[in-house]
Short mmCIF file of C-alpha atoms in Angstrom, two decimals:
data_model
loop_
_atom_site.label_atom_id
_atom_site.label_comp_id
_atom_site.label_asym_id
_atom_site.label_seq_id
_atom_site.Cartn_x
_atom_site.Cartn_y
_atom_site.Cartn_z
CA UNK A 8 -7.83 -19.63 -17.09
CA UNK A 9 -9.61 -16.28 -17.25
CA UNK A 10 -13.09 -15.15 -16.43
CA UNK A 11 -14.13 -13.00 -19.45
CA UNK A 12 -15.61 -10.17 -17.51
CA UNK A 13 -14.84 -7.81 -20.35
CA UNK A 14 -18.33 -8.28 -21.58
CA UNK A 15 -19.26 -5.87 -18.77
CA UNK A 16 -21.63 -8.02 -16.84
CA UNK A 17 -21.29 -5.73 -13.86
CA UNK A 18 -22.60 -2.71 -15.78
CA UNK A 19 -19.68 -0.58 -14.42
CA UNK A 20 -17.15 -1.03 -17.19
CA UNK A 21 -14.30 -3.66 -17.31
CA UNK A 22 -11.90 -1.89 -15.00
CA UNK A 23 -13.68 -2.86 -11.75
CA UNK A 24 -12.57 -5.12 -8.93
CA UNK A 25 -15.78 -6.50 -7.57
CA UNK A 26 -19.45 -6.92 -8.43
CA UNK A 27 -22.08 -9.66 -8.72
CA UNK A 28 -23.18 -12.25 -11.34
CA UNK A 29 -26.08 -14.38 -11.92
CA UNK A 30 -25.39 -17.99 -10.93
CA UNK A 31 -26.01 -19.25 -14.43
CA UNK A 32 -23.48 -16.73 -15.75
CA UNK A 33 -21.01 -18.15 -13.28
CA UNK A 34 -21.71 -21.62 -14.42
CA UNK A 35 -21.01 -20.67 -18.07
CA UNK A 36 -17.62 -19.14 -17.28
CA UNK A 37 -16.17 -21.94 -15.19
CA UNK A 38 -13.98 -24.67 -16.71
CA UNK A 39 -11.06 -26.94 -15.62
CA UNK A 40 -10.57 -29.11 -12.50
CA UNK A 41 -11.57 -28.00 -8.99
CA UNK A 42 -9.70 -28.83 -5.79
CA UNK A 43 -12.37 -28.89 -3.13
CA UNK A 44 -12.22 -28.87 0.68
CA UNK A 45 -15.52 -28.96 2.60
CA UNK A 46 -17.07 -29.62 5.97
CA UNK A 47 -20.25 -31.60 6.19
CA UNK A 48 -22.56 -32.89 8.92
CA UNK A 49 -24.31 -36.17 8.87
CA UNK A 50 -26.55 -38.57 10.62
CA UNK A 51 -27.37 -42.09 9.62
CA UNK A 52 -25.26 -41.92 6.50
CA UNK A 53 -26.88 -38.68 5.19
CA UNK A 54 -24.39 -35.91 4.85
CA UNK A 55 -25.18 -32.17 4.26
CA UNK A 56 -22.79 -29.54 2.97
CA UNK A 57 -21.97 -26.77 5.50
CA UNK A 58 -19.15 -25.03 3.76
CA UNK A 59 -17.07 -25.57 0.63
CA UNK A 60 -13.81 -23.94 -0.45
CA UNK A 61 -12.72 -24.64 -4.00
CA UNK A 62 -9.63 -23.61 -6.10
CA UNK A 63 -10.04 -23.92 -9.84
CA UNK A 64 -6.86 -24.07 -11.91
CA UNK A 65 -4.20 -25.27 -9.52
CA UNK A 66 -3.94 -27.42 -6.33
CA UNK A 67 -3.68 -25.05 -3.31
CA UNK A 68 -0.49 -25.19 -1.16
CA UNK A 69 -2.29 -26.09 2.01
CA UNK A 70 -3.83 -29.29 0.61
CA UNK A 71 -4.53 -31.83 3.46
CA UNK A 72 -3.14 -35.26 3.30
CA UNK A 73 -6.40 -37.17 4.02
CA UNK A 74 -9.97 -36.75 5.05
CA UNK A 75 -11.03 -36.40 8.71
CA UNK A 76 -14.25 -37.95 9.86
CA UNK A 77 -15.60 -37.60 13.48
CA UNK A 78 -18.86 -39.38 13.64
CA UNK A 79 -21.31 -36.63 12.73
CA UNK A 80 -18.71 -34.24 11.25
CA UNK A 81 -16.60 -34.83 8.22
CA UNK A 82 -13.83 -32.59 6.79
CA UNK A 83 -13.17 -33.84 3.28
CA UNK A 84 -11.04 -33.00 0.25
CA UNK A 85 -11.44 -34.09 -3.37
CA UNK A 86 -10.36 -33.16 -6.88
CA UNK A 87 -13.66 -32.79 -8.91
CA UNK A 88 -14.26 -32.13 -12.56
CA UNK A 89 -15.93 -28.79 -13.10
CA UNK A 90 -19.07 -30.53 -14.45
CA UNK A 91 -19.64 -32.28 -11.18
CA UNK A 92 -19.36 -29.00 -9.34
CA UNK A 93 -21.67 -27.29 -11.75
CA UNK A 94 -24.33 -29.98 -11.30
CA UNK A 95 -24.15 -29.57 -7.59
CA UNK A 96 -24.74 -25.85 -8.01
CA UNK A 97 -27.71 -25.69 -10.39
CA UNK A 98 -29.17 -29.19 -11.07
CA UNK A 99 -32.71 -29.50 -9.88
CA UNK A 100 -32.45 -33.17 -9.01
CA UNK A 101 -28.85 -33.81 -8.63
CA UNK A 102 -27.43 -31.33 -6.13
CA UNK A 103 -24.88 -33.77 -4.69
CA UNK A 104 -21.49 -35.22 -5.29
CA UNK A 105 -19.43 -38.04 -3.91
CA UNK A 106 -16.15 -37.71 -1.98
CA UNK A 107 -14.67 -41.20 -1.55
CA UNK A 108 -17.49 -43.29 0.02
CA UNK A 109 -19.43 -40.23 1.31
CA UNK A 110 -22.14 -38.66 -0.76
CA UNK A 111 -22.74 -35.01 0.07
CA UNK A 112 -25.98 -33.14 -0.55
CA UNK A 113 -25.72 -29.48 -1.47
CA UNK A 114 -28.37 -26.94 -0.32
CA UNK A 115 -30.06 -24.79 -2.96
CA UNK A 116 -27.90 -21.74 -3.71
CA UNK A 117 -29.01 -18.15 -4.15
CA UNK A 118 -29.42 -16.58 -7.54
CA UNK A 119 -26.58 -14.03 -7.21
CA UNK A 120 -22.81 -14.63 -6.79
CA UNK A 121 -20.58 -11.97 -5.59
CA UNK A 122 -17.11 -11.77 -7.21
CA UNK A 123 -13.86 -9.87 -6.50
CA UNK A 124 -10.42 -9.77 -8.15
CA UNK A 125 -7.57 -10.47 -6.01
CA UNK A 126 -3.74 -10.12 -6.76
CA UNK A 127 -1.16 -12.79 -6.28
CA UNK A 128 0.40 -13.26 -2.79
CA UNK A 129 -2.31 -11.05 -1.32
CA UNK A 130 -1.26 -9.65 2.08
CA UNK A 131 -4.24 -11.07 3.92
CA UNK A 132 -4.47 -14.35 1.85
CA UNK A 133 -3.40 -17.10 4.35
CA UNK A 134 -3.00 -19.54 1.41
CA UNK A 135 -0.60 -17.24 -0.52
CA UNK A 136 -1.64 -18.29 -3.92
CA UNK A 137 1.05 -17.32 -6.34
CA UNK A 138 -1.33 -16.19 -9.16
CA UNK A 139 -4.12 -13.66 -9.25
CA UNK A 140 -7.74 -14.94 -8.69
CA UNK A 141 -11.32 -14.13 -9.09
CA UNK A 142 -13.05 -14.97 -5.72
CA UNK A 143 -16.70 -16.17 -6.13
CA UNK A 144 -18.84 -16.22 -3.03
CA UNK A 145 -21.94 -18.36 -3.22
CA UNK A 146 -24.62 -18.15 -0.46
CA UNK A 147 -27.34 -20.69 0.28
CA UNK A 148 -30.91 -19.76 -0.75
CA UNK A 149 -31.92 -20.29 2.82
CA UNK A 150 -29.22 -19.40 5.32
CA UNK A 151 -30.45 -21.91 7.94
CA UNK A 152 -29.79 -24.74 5.46
CA UNK A 153 -26.03 -24.60 5.92
CA UNK A 154 -25.45 -23.01 9.30
CA UNK A 155 -23.70 -25.37 11.76
CA UNK A 156 -23.75 -24.80 15.54
CA UNK A 157 -21.76 -27.73 16.77
CA UNK A 158 -19.88 -27.73 20.12
CA UNK A 159 -17.87 -30.45 21.82
CA UNK A 160 -14.71 -32.41 21.20
CA UNK A 161 -13.72 -33.90 17.90
CA UNK A 162 -11.95 -37.08 18.56
CA UNK A 163 -10.88 -39.14 15.57
CA UNK A 164 -9.75 -42.72 15.25
CA UNK A 165 -7.23 -42.13 12.45
CA UNK A 166 -7.14 -38.31 12.36
CA UNK A 167 -6.10 -35.59 14.74
CA UNK A 168 -8.37 -34.67 17.70
CA UNK A 169 -9.51 -31.15 18.58
CA UNK A 170 -11.30 -29.48 21.46
CA UNK A 171 -13.80 -27.84 19.12
CA UNK A 172 -14.82 -27.80 15.44
CA UNK A 173 -13.42 -24.25 14.96
CA UNK A 174 -9.82 -25.53 15.63
CA UNK A 175 -10.38 -28.46 13.32
CA UNK A 176 -11.67 -26.13 10.69
CA UNK A 177 -8.63 -23.92 10.82
CA UNK A 178 -6.17 -26.86 10.74
CA UNK A 179 -7.94 -28.59 7.80
CA UNK A 180 -8.48 -25.43 5.67
CA UNK A 181 -5.38 -23.49 6.48
CA UNK A 182 -2.80 -26.00 7.81
CA UNK A 183 -2.72 -24.11 11.12
CA UNK A 184 -2.66 -26.61 14.00
CA UNK A 185 -1.97 -24.12 16.80
CA UNK A 186 -4.53 -23.85 19.58
CA UNK A 187 -4.34 -20.08 20.09
CA UNK A 188 -7.86 -19.64 18.90
CA UNK A 189 -10.39 -21.23 16.61
CA UNK A 190 -12.00 -19.90 13.38
CA UNK A 191 -15.73 -19.67 12.82
CA UNK A 192 -17.20 -21.15 9.58
CA UNK A 193 -17.59 -18.45 6.93
CA UNK A 194 -21.02 -17.14 6.35
CA UNK A 195 -21.05 -18.15 2.68
CA UNK A 196 -21.94 -21.68 1.60
CA UNK A 197 -19.05 -21.70 -0.92
CA UNK A 198 -15.91 -19.73 -1.76
CA UNK A 199 -14.73 -20.58 -5.23
CA UNK A 200 -11.31 -19.18 -6.28
CA UNK A 201 -10.62 -19.15 -9.97
CA UNK A 202 -6.91 -18.79 -10.82
CA UNK A 203 -6.08 -16.25 -13.49
CA UNK A 204 -2.91 -17.31 -15.37
CA UNK A 205 -3.09 -14.56 -17.99
CA UNK A 206 -0.17 -12.74 -16.24
CA UNK A 207 1.31 -12.39 -12.74
CA UNK A 208 4.19 -10.93 -10.80
CA UNK A 209 6.50 -13.59 -9.48
CA UNK A 210 9.42 -13.29 -7.05
CA UNK A 211 10.79 -9.78 -6.39
CA UNK A 212 14.43 -8.96 -5.30
CA UNK A 213 15.01 -5.47 -3.99
CA UNK A 214 18.62 -4.25 -3.64
CA UNK A 215 19.99 -0.82 -2.71
CA UNK A 216 20.54 -0.02 -6.42
CA UNK A 217 17.80 -1.82 -8.33
CA UNK A 218 14.68 -3.98 -8.18
CA UNK A 219 14.40 -7.26 -10.15
CA UNK A 220 10.85 -8.49 -10.88
CA UNK A 221 10.03 -11.77 -12.44
CA UNK A 222 6.86 -11.69 -14.60
CA UNK A 223 5.15 -14.75 -15.93
CA UNK A 224 1.91 -15.66 -17.74
CA UNK A 225 0.34 -17.28 -20.74
CA UNK A 226 -0.80 -14.06 -22.56
CA UNK A 227 1.51 -11.07 -21.96
CA UNK A 228 1.39 -9.63 -25.46
CA UNK A 229 0.73 -5.94 -25.08
CA UNK A 230 1.20 -6.00 -21.34
CA UNK A 231 3.47 -3.60 -19.30
CA UNK A 232 4.93 -3.44 -15.87
CA UNK A 233 4.82 -0.12 -13.97
CA UNK A 234 6.92 0.92 -10.92
CA UNK A 235 5.23 3.61 -8.85
CA UNK A 236 6.68 5.40 -5.90
CA UNK A 237 6.58 8.92 -4.49
CA UNK A 238 9.51 9.99 -6.62
CA UNK A 239 9.79 7.42 -9.48
CA UNK A 240 7.35 6.29 -12.07
CA UNK A 241 8.71 4.02 -14.75
CA UNK A 242 6.98 1.57 -17.22
CA UNK A 243 8.44 -1.27 -19.24
CA UNK A 244 6.56 -3.02 -22.11
CA UNK A 245 6.28 -6.77 -22.10
CA UNK A 246 5.35 -9.30 -24.77
CA UNK A 247 6.42 -12.49 -23.06
CA UNK A 248 7.60 -13.78 -19.59
CA UNK A 249 10.73 -11.90 -18.52
CA UNK A 250 12.69 -10.50 -15.59
CA UNK A 251 12.38 -6.66 -15.46
CA UNK A 252 15.00 -4.58 -13.69
CA UNK A 253 14.12 -1.09 -12.43
CA UNK A 254 17.15 0.99 -11.47
CA UNK A 255 17.01 2.96 -8.16
CA UNK A 256 19.13 6.01 -8.77
CA UNK A 257 18.14 7.50 -5.38
CA UNK A 258 18.64 4.19 -3.42
CA UNK A 259 16.05 2.18 -1.73
CA UNK A 260 12.81 4.21 -1.37
CA UNK A 261 11.54 4.57 2.18
CA UNK A 262 7.89 5.07 1.07
CA UNK A 263 5.36 2.77 -0.38
CA UNK A 264 6.39 1.16 -3.75
CA UNK A 265 3.74 -0.31 -6.00
CA UNK A 266 4.25 -2.64 -9.02
CA UNK A 267 1.40 -2.83 -11.60
CA UNK A 268 1.15 -5.41 -14.27
CA UNK A 269 -1.35 -4.08 -16.65
CA UNK A 270 -2.91 -4.70 -20.02
CA UNK A 271 -5.56 -2.91 -22.09
CA UNK A 272 -6.39 -0.48 -19.37
CA UNK A 273 -6.78 -3.06 -16.53
CA UNK A 274 -4.49 -4.69 -14.03
CA UNK A 275 -3.54 -8.25 -14.28
CA UNK A 276 -1.66 -8.26 -11.04
CA UNK A 277 -0.08 -5.83 -8.53
CA UNK A 278 2.19 -5.92 -5.46
CA UNK A 279 2.79 -3.38 -2.76
CA UNK A 280 6.38 -3.78 -1.55
CA UNK A 281 6.08 -1.56 1.55
CA UNK A 282 3.20 -1.21 3.86
CA UNK A 283 3.01 0.09 7.41
CA UNK A 284 1.50 -3.14 8.47
CA UNK A 285 3.87 -5.51 6.44
CA UNK A 286 6.55 -7.17 8.54
CA UNK A 287 9.73 -8.55 6.98
CA UNK A 288 8.30 -12.07 7.46
CA UNK A 289 5.13 -11.07 5.62
CA UNK A 290 7.10 -9.59 2.72
CA UNK A 291 9.17 -12.81 2.41
CA UNK A 292 5.95 -14.88 2.50
CA UNK A 293 4.67 -12.58 -0.36
CA UNK A 294 7.73 -13.42 -2.51
CA UNK A 295 9.67 -10.19 -1.79
CA UNK A 296 13.33 -10.38 -0.83
CA UNK A 297 14.90 -7.11 0.35
CA UNK A 298 18.60 -6.71 0.76
CA UNK A 299 19.09 -3.70 3.04
CA UNK A 300 22.30 -1.79 2.83
CA UNK A 301 24.70 -2.30 5.69
CA UNK A 302 25.96 0.98 7.26
CA UNK A 303 29.25 0.11 9.14
CA UNK A 304 29.24 3.53 10.80
CA UNK A 305 25.84 2.94 12.33
CA UNK A 306 26.57 -0.56 13.33
CA UNK A 307 29.84 0.34 14.99
CA UNK A 308 28.36 3.28 16.75
CA UNK A 309 25.70 0.94 18.10
CA UNK A 310 28.46 -1.45 19.32
CA UNK A 311 30.43 1.33 20.94
CA UNK A 312 27.44 3.00 22.63
CA UNK A 313 26.34 -0.30 24.10
CA UNK A 314 29.72 -0.82 25.73
CA UNK A 315 31.49 -4.05 26.50
CA UNK A 316 29.51 -7.14 27.28
CA UNK A 317 29.42 -10.93 26.92
CA UNK A 318 29.96 -10.63 23.05
CA UNK A 319 31.74 -7.30 22.71
CA UNK A 320 35.23 -6.16 23.74
CA UNK A 321 37.28 -3.04 22.87
CA UNK A 322 41.01 -2.65 22.43
CA UNK A 323 42.90 0.58 21.84
CA UNK A 324 45.62 -1.13 19.72
CA UNK A 325 46.40 -4.37 17.97
CA UNK A 326 48.55 -7.02 19.70
CA UNK A 327 52.31 -6.95 19.28
CA UNK A 328 53.83 -9.88 17.29
CA UNK A 329 56.51 -10.83 19.88
CA UNK A 330 54.58 -9.87 23.04
CA UNK A 331 53.82 -12.64 25.51
CA UNK A 332 50.70 -10.81 26.62
CA UNK A 333 47.87 -13.27 26.19
CA UNK A 334 45.31 -10.60 25.51
CA UNK A 335 43.24 -10.64 23.37
CA UNK A 336 43.67 -14.34 22.72
CA UNK A 337 41.96 -15.38 25.90
CA UNK A 338 38.89 -13.52 24.83
CA UNK A 339 39.14 -15.00 21.28
CA UNK A 340 39.24 -18.44 22.77
CA UNK A 341 36.29 -17.74 25.08
CA UNK A 342 34.18 -16.31 22.25
CA UNK A 343 34.85 -19.45 20.12
CA UNK A 344 34.11 -21.83 23.00
CA UNK A 345 30.86 -20.00 23.86
CA UNK A 346 28.52 -17.96 21.57
CA UNK A 347 30.97 -15.92 19.53
CA UNK A 348 31.51 -12.20 19.72
CA UNK A 349 33.39 -9.11 18.44
CA UNK A 350 36.70 -7.41 19.47
CA UNK A 351 36.95 -3.84 18.00
CA UNK A 352 40.53 -2.54 17.84
CA UNK A 353 40.82 1.18 17.87
CA UNK A 354 38.27 2.03 20.56
CA UNK A 355 38.94 3.31 24.03
CA UNK A 356 37.12 0.94 26.39
CA UNK A 357 36.91 3.54 29.18
CA UNK A 358 35.75 6.58 27.20
CA UNK A 359 33.79 4.48 24.70
CA UNK A 360 35.21 6.58 21.80
CA UNK A 361 36.79 5.66 18.52
CA UNK A 362 40.48 6.60 18.81
CA UNK A 363 41.72 4.81 15.69
CA UNK A 364 44.82 2.77 14.90
CA UNK A 365 48.06 4.39 14.04
CA UNK A 366 49.20 2.00 11.22
CA UNK A 367 50.45 2.63 7.77
CA UNK A 368 49.09 -0.54 6.11
CA UNK A 369 45.80 -1.59 7.61
CA UNK A 370 45.39 -4.61 5.26
CA UNK A 371 48.84 -5.87 6.25
CA UNK A 372 47.89 -5.48 9.92
CA UNK A 373 44.74 -7.52 9.23
CA UNK A 374 46.84 -10.43 7.84
CA UNK A 375 49.34 -10.15 10.79
CA UNK A 376 46.43 -10.41 13.30
CA UNK A 377 45.05 -13.45 11.49
CA UNK A 378 48.47 -15.15 11.70
CA UNK A 379 48.76 -14.35 15.37
CA UNK A 380 45.35 -15.94 16.09
CA UNK A 381 46.22 -19.08 14.14
CA UNK A 382 49.50 -19.38 16.11
CA UNK A 383 48.16 -18.65 19.61
CA UNK A 384 44.60 -20.19 19.73
CA UNK A 385 44.19 -23.92 19.48
CA UNK A 386 42.32 -25.24 17.51
CA UNK A 387 42.05 -22.24 15.14
CA UNK A 388 38.53 -20.74 15.73
CA UNK A 389 36.30 -19.44 12.93
CA UNK A 390 36.92 -15.75 12.63
CA UNK A 391 37.19 -12.83 10.17
CA UNK A 392 39.00 -9.51 10.62
CA UNK A 393 37.72 -6.52 8.62
CA UNK A 394 39.28 -2.96 8.50
CA UNK A 395 37.01 0.10 8.46
CA UNK A 396 37.50 3.86 8.35
CA UNK A 397 35.23 5.80 10.67
CA UNK A 398 35.44 9.60 10.62
CA UNK A 399 38.87 9.32 9.12
CA UNK A 400 40.07 6.88 11.77
CA UNK A 401 41.17 3.30 11.06
CA UNK A 402 39.73 0.52 13.14
CA UNK A 403 39.76 -3.29 12.90
CA UNK A 404 36.70 -5.39 13.69
CA UNK A 405 37.38 -9.06 14.52
CA UNK A 406 34.29 -11.26 14.44
CA UNK A 407 34.76 -14.64 16.14
CA UNK A 408 32.09 -17.22 15.48
CA UNK A 409 30.96 -19.96 17.80
CA UNK A 410 33.33 -22.77 16.92
CA UNK A 411 32.45 -26.41 15.97
CA UNK A 412 35.32 -28.01 17.96
CA UNK A 413 35.13 -26.61 21.56
CA UNK A 414 36.76 -26.03 23.82
CA UNK A 415 39.27 -23.52 22.40
CA UNK A 416 42.33 -22.67 24.35
CA UNK A 417 45.61 -20.80 24.30
CA UNK A 418 49.10 -22.11 25.23
CA UNK A 419 50.64 -21.17 28.47
CA UNK A 420 53.96 -20.89 26.51
CA UNK A 421 53.39 -19.42 22.95
CA UNK A 422 56.08 -21.89 21.77
CA UNK A 423 54.32 -24.88 23.19
CA UNK A 424 50.78 -25.82 22.47
CA UNK A 425 50.71 -28.95 24.58
CA UNK A 426 49.46 -27.18 27.74
CA UNK A 427 46.48 -25.17 26.77
CA UNK A 428 44.34 -23.01 29.14
CA UNK A 429 40.66 -22.43 28.59
CA UNK A 430 38.48 -19.33 29.25
CA UNK A 431 34.91 -18.28 29.45
CA UNK A 432 33.09 -15.03 29.15
CA UNK A 433 31.14 -13.63 32.15
CA UNK A 434 29.62 -10.21 31.56
CA UNK A 435 32.29 -7.95 30.05
CA UNK A 436 35.24 -9.94 31.40
CA UNK A 437 37.18 -13.15 30.48
CA UNK A 438 37.98 -15.60 33.23
CA UNK A 439 39.89 -18.88 33.42
CA UNK A 440 37.43 -21.77 32.95
CA UNK A 441 36.68 -24.51 35.45
CA UNK A 442 35.80 -28.02 34.10
CA UNK A 443 32.22 -27.41 34.98
CA UNK A 444 32.32 -24.12 33.04
CA UNK A 445 33.53 -25.95 29.91
CA UNK A 446 30.92 -28.69 30.22
CA UNK A 447 28.08 -26.09 30.49
CA UNK A 448 29.61 -23.98 27.60
CA UNK A 449 29.86 -26.94 25.27
CA UNK A 450 26.40 -28.30 26.20
CA UNK A 451 24.66 -25.02 25.88
CA UNK A 452 26.57 -23.66 22.84
CA UNK A 453 23.88 -24.43 20.22
CA UNK A 454 22.99 -21.12 18.36
CA UNK A 455 19.78 -19.47 19.49
CA UNK A 456 16.84 -20.05 17.14
CA UNK A 457 16.60 -17.40 14.44
CA UNK A 458 20.19 -16.10 14.75
CA UNK A 459 22.93 -16.92 12.36
CA UNK A 460 26.25 -18.43 13.79
CA UNK A 461 24.87 -18.19 17.33
CA UNK A 462 25.77 -14.42 17.29
CA UNK A 463 22.61 -13.25 18.90
CA UNK A 464 20.98 -10.04 17.73
CA UNK A 465 24.24 -8.83 16.15
CA UNK A 466 24.67 -11.78 13.84
CA UNK A 467 25.82 -10.74 10.37
CA UNK A 468 25.80 -6.98 11.23
CA UNK A 469 29.11 -6.41 9.47
CA UNK A 470 29.57 -7.30 5.81
CA UNK A 471 32.07 -10.12 5.21
#
């Protein structure tokens, strides 16, 4: 739905983002169903509205499962017809509505309503509504009629308990049950969010070479999508929902990038892809997926400069096919038994410099190394060998993942796998494993939270 503000009710032209309306003008503009959450206080069966949050046009994502009632405090949710909400706003003798078995009285509201346009996925919007909105803020005619100063525990019979109303309010209205701090009731009596489905920017996928933007909406005839950055300004015309691709000839911009969905000289929606205060998690929550280019040189330089450790080992050369030397298989087995790691072939472990591999066929050497690992380590661990050229020097990076069938061992005799030996990694060295070491390694081998394949902060650093 759309609020027809084009009639210039603000007196400042149509291309404005905030203003005020008379309460009766607001009533005339609203239509559709309203999903309402509210907090009310009551005594002896009489309940008074203290705050109401309504979304008109779509059920909000943080919709609670059921009502919470704590004696004199009720946190309620209901889907109301817009007529019931209108009556509660302006009726002289019927400023009330029912939520289940509770009838809530609504204080008289003030004559003016503040409004503001907001984009989809707004950065500071905890609900992350996926469409643009008009936010209407309705105040009580007398502020004292809705203020609530209530302290003490909220202990429910069939609902969660809280040390204070502020914590309950945040959990009910935002779905945040943490106890790191409460949230005071808003100063307004009501916040009414009207969803605008005329047009909006959907998911965005940013790659090193282009940006894909999904645009949707019910009325995009004559609309256009603009990409704006410091060094690029491109506009694509739209007439219907579509996925728009903007090429990035200079690669991924390192400055702010804005996308504007506009029509008839006004914005329908916008999105800022880069902000100094936007973390990767915040961008992901805002529907933005960014594929950053992987720079093997920078990653290998970081590995080399960091030296050997529990998950990194260096070798000047690749193992010989007929050699009975059990290096580097001991380390490969230890990595697979524990948390995984890398062996970089072509690096001097003492000087911490890339010396390179003197081989004619680097891809053939990769296949030979893979066959040696399969023959010497039992069971075969999950691994991947990848050749790189750094400053004209060939190296081989062997990534060993934490295996699903520990422990992993190597045979005392390469020709007989029935007498395996097991190893663990301590610091930058590999040691024979005692039974207690293996028990501990197997029990504690679960990947750390947030890291792929249990590979710690280096997980996925190299392209596979």
